[in-house]
């Protein structure tokens, strides 16, 4: 089933967004090589699917509906062991049914545990992270969200993070 990333946009905004996306130039991707083998590392996952636990606040979709140029730049902590029954997906640019039926589609914690049990990864982090993708102005993500997630990971001894784009 195709996903319409522009479904909540009016015609003019849709055309502007498509033109804007086509003109974006790729930037540098920050990358730090691992200093030890992956089988000795603690790994955390970061999803852009807008996953929030039922006992946490949802991502702000009302703000996105009223201003399609805006996206909620906050993040949520998702503890290891969270299941489909514990979450809801708040993202207007993906079909949430797949991730809500099988959380591993958007946040593969069980697959990560399989890699740990096979000895390919040292251990899974106790906490994983979720934010919304499709944020057109990344200033707050770069200035606040990413540093806060990185600090939380450092506090839990995370050595590597895997981005799970939605």
PDB file of C-alpha atoms in Angstrom:
ATOM      1  CA  UNK A   1       0.000   0.000   0.000  1.00  0.00           C
ATOM      2  CA  UNK A   2       1.574   3.347  -0.983  1.00  0.00           C
ATOM      3  CA  UNK A   3       1.917   5.993   1.713  1.00  0.00           C
ATOM      4  CA  UNK A   4       0.836   9.535   0.881  1.00  0.00           C
ATOM      5  CA  UNK A   5       3.284  11.729   2.789  1.00  0.00           C
ATOM      6  CA  UNK A   6       1.328  14.816   1.782  1.00  0.00           C
ATOM      7  CA  UNK A   7      -2.225  13.702   2.597  1.00  0.00           C
ATOM      8  CA  UNK A   8      -2.960  16.483   5.112  1.00  0.00           C
ATOM      9  CA  UNK A   9      -1.651  19.253   2.892  1.00  0.00           C
ATOM     10  CA  UNK A  10      -3.766  21.421   0.658  1.00  0.00           C
ATOM     11  CA  UNK A  11      -2.904  21.420  -3.053  1.00  0.00           C
ATOM     12  CA  UNK A  12      -0.651  24.505  -2.959  1.00  0.00           C
ATOM     13  CA  UNK A  13       1.265  23.347   0.123  1.00  0.00           C
ATOM     14  CA  UNK A  14       1.645  19.890  -1.425  1.00  0.00           C
ATOM     15  CA  UNK A  15       3.238  21.345  -4.558  1.00  0.00           C
ATOM     16  CA  UNK A  16       5.520  23.633  -2.545  1.00  0.00           C
ATOM     17  CA  UNK A  17       6.635  20.739  -0.318  1.00  0.00           C
ATOM     18  CA  UNK A  18       7.389  18.466  -3.265  1.00  0.00           C
ATOM     19  CA  UNK A  19       9.414  21.217  -4.961  1.00  0.00           C
ATOM     20  CA  UNK A  20      11.237  21.976  -1.700  1.00  0.00           C
ATOM     21  CA  UNK A  21      12.127  18.304  -1.171  1.00  0.00           C
ATOM     22  CA  UNK A  22      13.504  17.988  -4.709  1.00  0.00           C
ATOM     23  CA  UNK A  23      15.793  21.005  -4.217  1.00  0.00           C
ATOM     24  CA  UNK A  24      17.351  19.861  -0.942  1.00  0.00           C
ATOM     25  CA  UNK A  25      21.033  19.117  -1.211  1.00  0.00           C
ATOM     26  CA  UNK A  26      22.415  16.219   0.782  1.00  0.00           C
ATOM     27  CA  UNK A  27      24.427  17.313   3.788  1.00  0.00           C
ATOM     28  CA  UNK A  28      27.202  15.682   5.743  1.00  0.00           C
ATOM     29  CA  UNK A  29      26.102  12.774   7.879  1.00  0.00           C
ATOM     30  CA  UNK A  30      27.927  12.683  11.207  1.00  0.00           C
ATOM     31  CA  UNK A  31      29.422   9.266  11.781  1.00  0.00           C
ATOM     32  CA  UNK A  32      31.698   7.972  14.489  1.00  0.00           C
ATOM     33  CA  UNK A  33      33.294   4.584  13.957  1.00  0.00           C
ATOM     34  CA  UNK A  34      32.985   2.074  16.780  1.00  0.00           C
ATOM     35  CA  UNK A  35      36.043   1.858  19.017  1.00  0.00           C
ATOM     36  CA  UNK A  36      35.334  -1.774  19.946  1.00  0.00           C
ATOM     37  CA  UNK A  37      33.618  -4.719  18.276  1.00  0.00           C
ATOM     38  CA  UNK A  38      29.813  -4.635  18.092  1.00  0.00           C
ATOM     39  CA  UNK A  39      29.624  -7.823  20.150  1.00  0.00           C
ATOM     40  CA  UNK A  40      31.100  -5.795  23.038  1.00  0.00           C
ATOM     41  CA  UNK A  41      28.732  -2.831  22.628  1.00  0.00           C
ATOM     42  CA  UNK A  42      25.461  -1.733  24.174  1.00  0.00           C
ATOM     43  CA  UNK A  43      23.079  -0.724  21.387  1.00  0.00           C
ATOM     44  CA  UNK A  44      20.038   1.564  21.519  1.00  0.00           C
ATOM     45  CA  UNK A  45      17.413   2.080  18.825  1.00  0.00           C
ATOM     46  CA  UNK A  46      16.025   5.414  17.625  1.00  0.00           C
ATOM     47  CA  UNK A  47      12.829   5.399  15.585  1.00  0.00           C
ATOM     48  CA  UNK A  48      11.239   8.251  13.643  1.00  0.00           C
ATOM     49  CA  UNK A  49       7.786   6.632  13.763  1.00  0.00           C
ATOM     50  CA  UNK A  50       6.321   8.806  16.530  1.00  0.00           C
ATOM     51  CA  UNK A  51       5.914   5.899  18.972  1.00  0.00           C
ATOM     52  CA  UNK A  52       4.688   6.868  22.435  1.00  0.00           C
ATOM     53  CA  UNK A  53       3.769   4.638  25.343  1.00  0.00           C
ATOM     54  CA  UNK A  54       0.171   4.740  26.503  1.00  0.00           C
ATOM     55  CA  UNK A  55       1.375   6.073  29.870  1.00  0.00           C
ATOM     56  CA  UNK A  56       3.304   8.938  28.215  1.00  0.00           C
ATOM     57  CA  UNK A  57       2.099  12.031  26.385  1.00  0.00           C
ATOM     58  CA  UNK A  58       1.290  11.634  22.681  1.00  0.00           C
ATOM     59  CA  UNK A  59       3.139  13.472  19.952  1.00  0.00           C
ATOM     60  CA  UNK A  60       1.335  16.672  18.923  1.00  0.00           C
ATOM     61  CA  UNK A  61      -0.647  15.854  15.797  1.00  0.00           C
ATOM     62  CA  UNK A  62      -3.081  18.748  16.274  1.00  0.00           C
ATOM     63  CA  UNK A  63      -0.196  21.185  15.825  1.00  0.00           C
ATOM     64  CA  UNK A  64       0.865  19.358  12.687  1.00  0.00           C
ATOM     65  CA  UNK A  65      -2.674  19.372  11.276  1.00  0.00           C
ATOM     66  CA  UNK A  66      -3.023  23.102  11.840  1.00  0.00           C
ATOM     67  CA  UNK A  67       0.431  23.856  10.422  1.00  0.00           C
ATOM     68  CA  UNK A  68       1.779  21.169   8.058  1.00  0.00           C
ATOM     69  CA  UNK A  69       5.161  22.967   8.010  1.00  0.00           C
ATOM     70  CA  UNK A  70       5.618  22.056  11.694  1.00  0.00           C
ATOM     71  CA  UNK A  71       6.353  18.729  13.354  1.00  0.00           C
ATOM     72  CA  UNK A  72       6.636  17.861  17.052  1.00  0.00           C
ATOM     73  CA  UNK A  73      10.400  17.936  17.779  1.00  0.00           C
ATOM     74  CA  UNK A  74      10.166  16.223  21.171  1.00  0.00           C
ATOM     75  CA  UNK A  75      11.139  12.618  21.892  1.00  0.00           C
ATOM     76  CA  UNK A  76       9.873   9.741  24.002  1.00  0.00           C
ATOM     77  CA  UNK A  77      11.748   7.118  25.976  1.00  0.00           C
ATOM     78  CA  UNK A  78      10.675   3.574  25.172  1.00  0.00           C
ATOM     79  CA  UNK A  79      11.874   1.014  27.749  1.00  0.00           C
ATOM     80  CA  UNK A  80      13.101  -2.374  26.577  1.00  0.00           C
ATOM     81  CA  UNK A  81      10.262  -4.863  26.772  1.00  0.00           C
ATOM     82  CA  UNK A  82       7.599  -2.428  25.606  1.00  0.00           C
ATOM     83  CA  UNK A  83       5.035  -4.237  23.453  1.00  0.00           C
ATOM     84  CA  UNK A  84       2.382  -3.361  20.913  1.00  0.00           C
ATOM     85  CA  UNK A  85      -0.216  -3.226  23.687  1.00  0.00           C
ATOM     86  CA  UNK A  86       1.832  -0.537  25.476  1.00  0.00           C
ATOM     87  CA  UNK A  87       2.106   1.952  22.616  1.00  0.00           C
ATOM     88  CA  UNK A  88       0.384   4.102  20.079  1.00  0.00           C
ATOM     89  CA  UNK A  89       1.943   5.580  16.944  1.00  0.00           C
ATOM     90  CA  UNK A  90       1.421   9.299  16.370  1.00  0.00           C
ATOM     91  CA  UNK A  91       2.670  10.033  12.873  1.00  0.00           C
ATOM     92  CA  UNK A  92       0.545  11.445  10.087  1.00  0.00           C
ATOM     93  CA  UNK A  93       2.892  10.441   7.276  1.00  0.00           C
ATOM     94  CA  UNK A  94       2.944   6.689   7.809  1.00  0.00           C
ATOM     95  CA  UNK A  95       0.266   4.049   8.210  1.00  0.00           C
ATOM     96  CA  UNK A  96       0.430   3.311  11.947  1.00  0.00           C
ATOM     97  CA  UNK A  97      -1.428  -0.005  11.672  1.00  0.00           C
ATOM     98  CA  UNK A  98       1.689  -1.963  10.742  1.00  0.00           C
ATOM     99  CA  UNK A  99       3.780  -0.740  13.684  1.00  0.00           C
ATOM    100  CA  UNK A 100       0.888  -1.053  16.097  1.00  0.00           C
ATOM    101  CA  UNK A 101       0.316  -4.660  14.963  1.00  0.00           C
ATOM    102  CA  UNK A 102       4.059  -5.485  15.133  1.00  0.00           C
ATOM    103  CA  UNK A 103       6.215  -2.981  16.984  1.00  0.00           C
ATOM    104  CA  UNK A 104       9.351  -4.518  15.446  1.00  0.00           C
ATOM    105  CA  UNK A 105       8.338  -2.924  12.132  1.00  0.00           C
ATOM    106  CA  UNK A 106       9.209   0.524  13.538  1.00  0.00           C
ATOM    107  CA  UNK A 107      11.195  -0.281  16.699  1.00  0.00           C
ATOM    108  CA  UNK A 108      12.804  -3.745  16.426  1.00  0.00           C
ATOM    109  CA  UNK A 109      13.609  -4.400  20.074  1.00  0.00           C
ATOM    110  CA  UNK A 110      12.873  -8.136  19.805  1.00  0.00           C
ATOM    111  CA  UNK A 111      15.120  -8.392  16.731  1.00  0.00           C
ATOM    112  CA  UNK A 112      17.851  -6.575  18.688  1.00  0.00           C
ATOM    113  CA  UNK A 113      17.515  -9.139  21.487  1.00  0.00           C
ATOM    114  CA  UNK A 114      17.924 -11.897  18.894  1.00  0.00           C
ATOM    115  CA  UNK A 115      21.218 -10.308  17.803  1.00  0.00           C
ATOM    116  CA  UNK A 116      22.292 -10.208  21.450  1.00  0.00           C
ATOM    117  CA  UNK A 117      21.393 -13.893  21.946  1.00  0.00           C
ATOM    118  CA  UNK A 118      23.358 -14.785  18.789  1.00  0.00           C
ATOM    119  CA  UNK A 119      26.403 -12.936  20.149  1.00  0.00           C
ATOM    120  CA  UNK A 120      26.477 -10.359  17.341  1.00  0.00           C
ATOM    121  CA  UNK A 121      25.627  -7.483  19.719  1.00  0.00           C
ATOM    122  CA  UNK A 122      26.869  -7.186  23.294  1.00  0.00           C
ATOM    123  CA  UNK A 123      23.647  -6.036  24.893  1.00  0.00           C
ATOM    124  CA  UNK A 124      20.501  -4.065  24.231  1.00  0.00           C
ATOM    125  CA  UNK A 125      20.175  -0.725  25.964  1.00  0.00           C
ATOM    126  CA  UNK A 126      17.527  -0.524  28.677  1.00  0.00           C
ATOM    127  CA  UNK A 127      15.921   2.451  26.898  1.00  0.00           C
ATOM    128  CA  UNK A 128      15.226   3.223  23.255  1.00  0.00           C
ATOM    129  CA  UNK A 129      13.998   6.488  21.751  1.00  0.00           C
ATOM    130  CA  UNK A 130      11.244   7.698  19.488  1.00  0.00           C
ATOM    131  CA  UNK A 131      10.692  10.958  17.686  1.00  0.00           C
ATOM    132  CA  UNK A 132       8.684  12.064  14.702  1.00  0.00           C
ATOM    133  CA  UNK A 133      10.205  12.074  11.259  1.00  0.00           C
ATOM    134  CA  UNK A 134       9.152  14.492   8.553  1.00  0.00           C
ATOM    135  CA  UNK A 135      10.178  17.596  10.486  1.00  0.00           C
ATOM    136  CA  UNK A 136      10.963  20.256   7.951  1.00  0.00           C
ATOM    137  CA  UNK A 137      12.914  22.608  10.212  1.00  0.00           C
ATOM    138  CA  UNK A 138      15.485  20.487  12.037  1.00  0.00           C
ATOM    139  CA  UNK A 139      16.900  23.337  14.172  1.00  0.00           C
ATOM    140  CA  UNK A 140      15.288  22.163  17.422  1.00  0.00           C
ATOM    141  CA  UNK A 141      16.066  18.521  16.655  1.00  0.00           C
ATOM    142  CA  UNK A 142      19.730  19.379  16.136  1.00  0.00           C
ATOM    143  CA  UNK A 143      19.965  21.923  18.947  1.00  0.00           C
ATOM    144  CA  UNK A 144      17.931  20.236  21.687  1.00  0.00           C
ATOM    145  CA  UNK A 145      16.398  16.846  20.894  1.00  0.00           C
ATOM    146  CA  UNK A 146      19.475  15.019  19.569  1.00  0.00           C
ATOM    147  CA  UNK A 147      21.778  16.291  22.364  1.00  0.00           C
ATOM    148  CA  UNK A 148      19.196  15.257  24.999  1.00  0.00           C
ATOM    149  CA  UNK A 149      18.898  11.767  23.505  1.00  0.00           C
ATOM    150  CA  UNK A 150      22.708  11.486  23.246  1.00  0.00           C
ATOM    151  CA  UNK A 151      23.102  12.528  26.894  1.00  0.00           C
ATOM    152  CA  UNK A 152      20.519   9.965  28.020  1.00  0.00           C
ATOM    153  CA  UNK A 153      22.319   7.283  26.022  1.00  0.00           C
ATOM    154  CA  UNK A 154      25.675   8.262  27.524  1.00  0.00           C
ATOM    155  CA  UNK A 155      24.145   7.995  31.021  1.00  0.00           C
ATOM    156  CA  UNK A 156      23.040   4.425  30.231  1.00  0.00           C
ATOM    157  CA  UNK A 157      26.426   3.436  28.767  1.00  0.00           C
ATOM    158  CA  UNK A 158      25.203   3.121  25.188  1.00  0.00           C
ATOM    159  CA  UNK A 159      28.025   2.607  22.692  1.00  0.00           C
ATOM    160  CA  UNK A 160      26.058   2.604  19.437  1.00  0.00           C
ATOM    161  CA  UNK A 161      22.648   3.640  18.170  1.00  0.00           C
ATOM    162  CA  UNK A 162      20.728   2.317  15.192  1.00  0.00           C
ATOM    163  CA  UNK A 163      18.345   4.683  13.453  1.00  0.00           C
ATOM    164  CA  UNK A 164      15.089   3.029  12.376  1.00  0.00           C
ATOM    165  CA  UNK A 165      13.482   5.418   9.871  1.00  0.00           C
ATOM    166  CA  UNK A 166       9.737   5.179   9.412  1.00  0.00           C
TER     167      UNK A 166
END
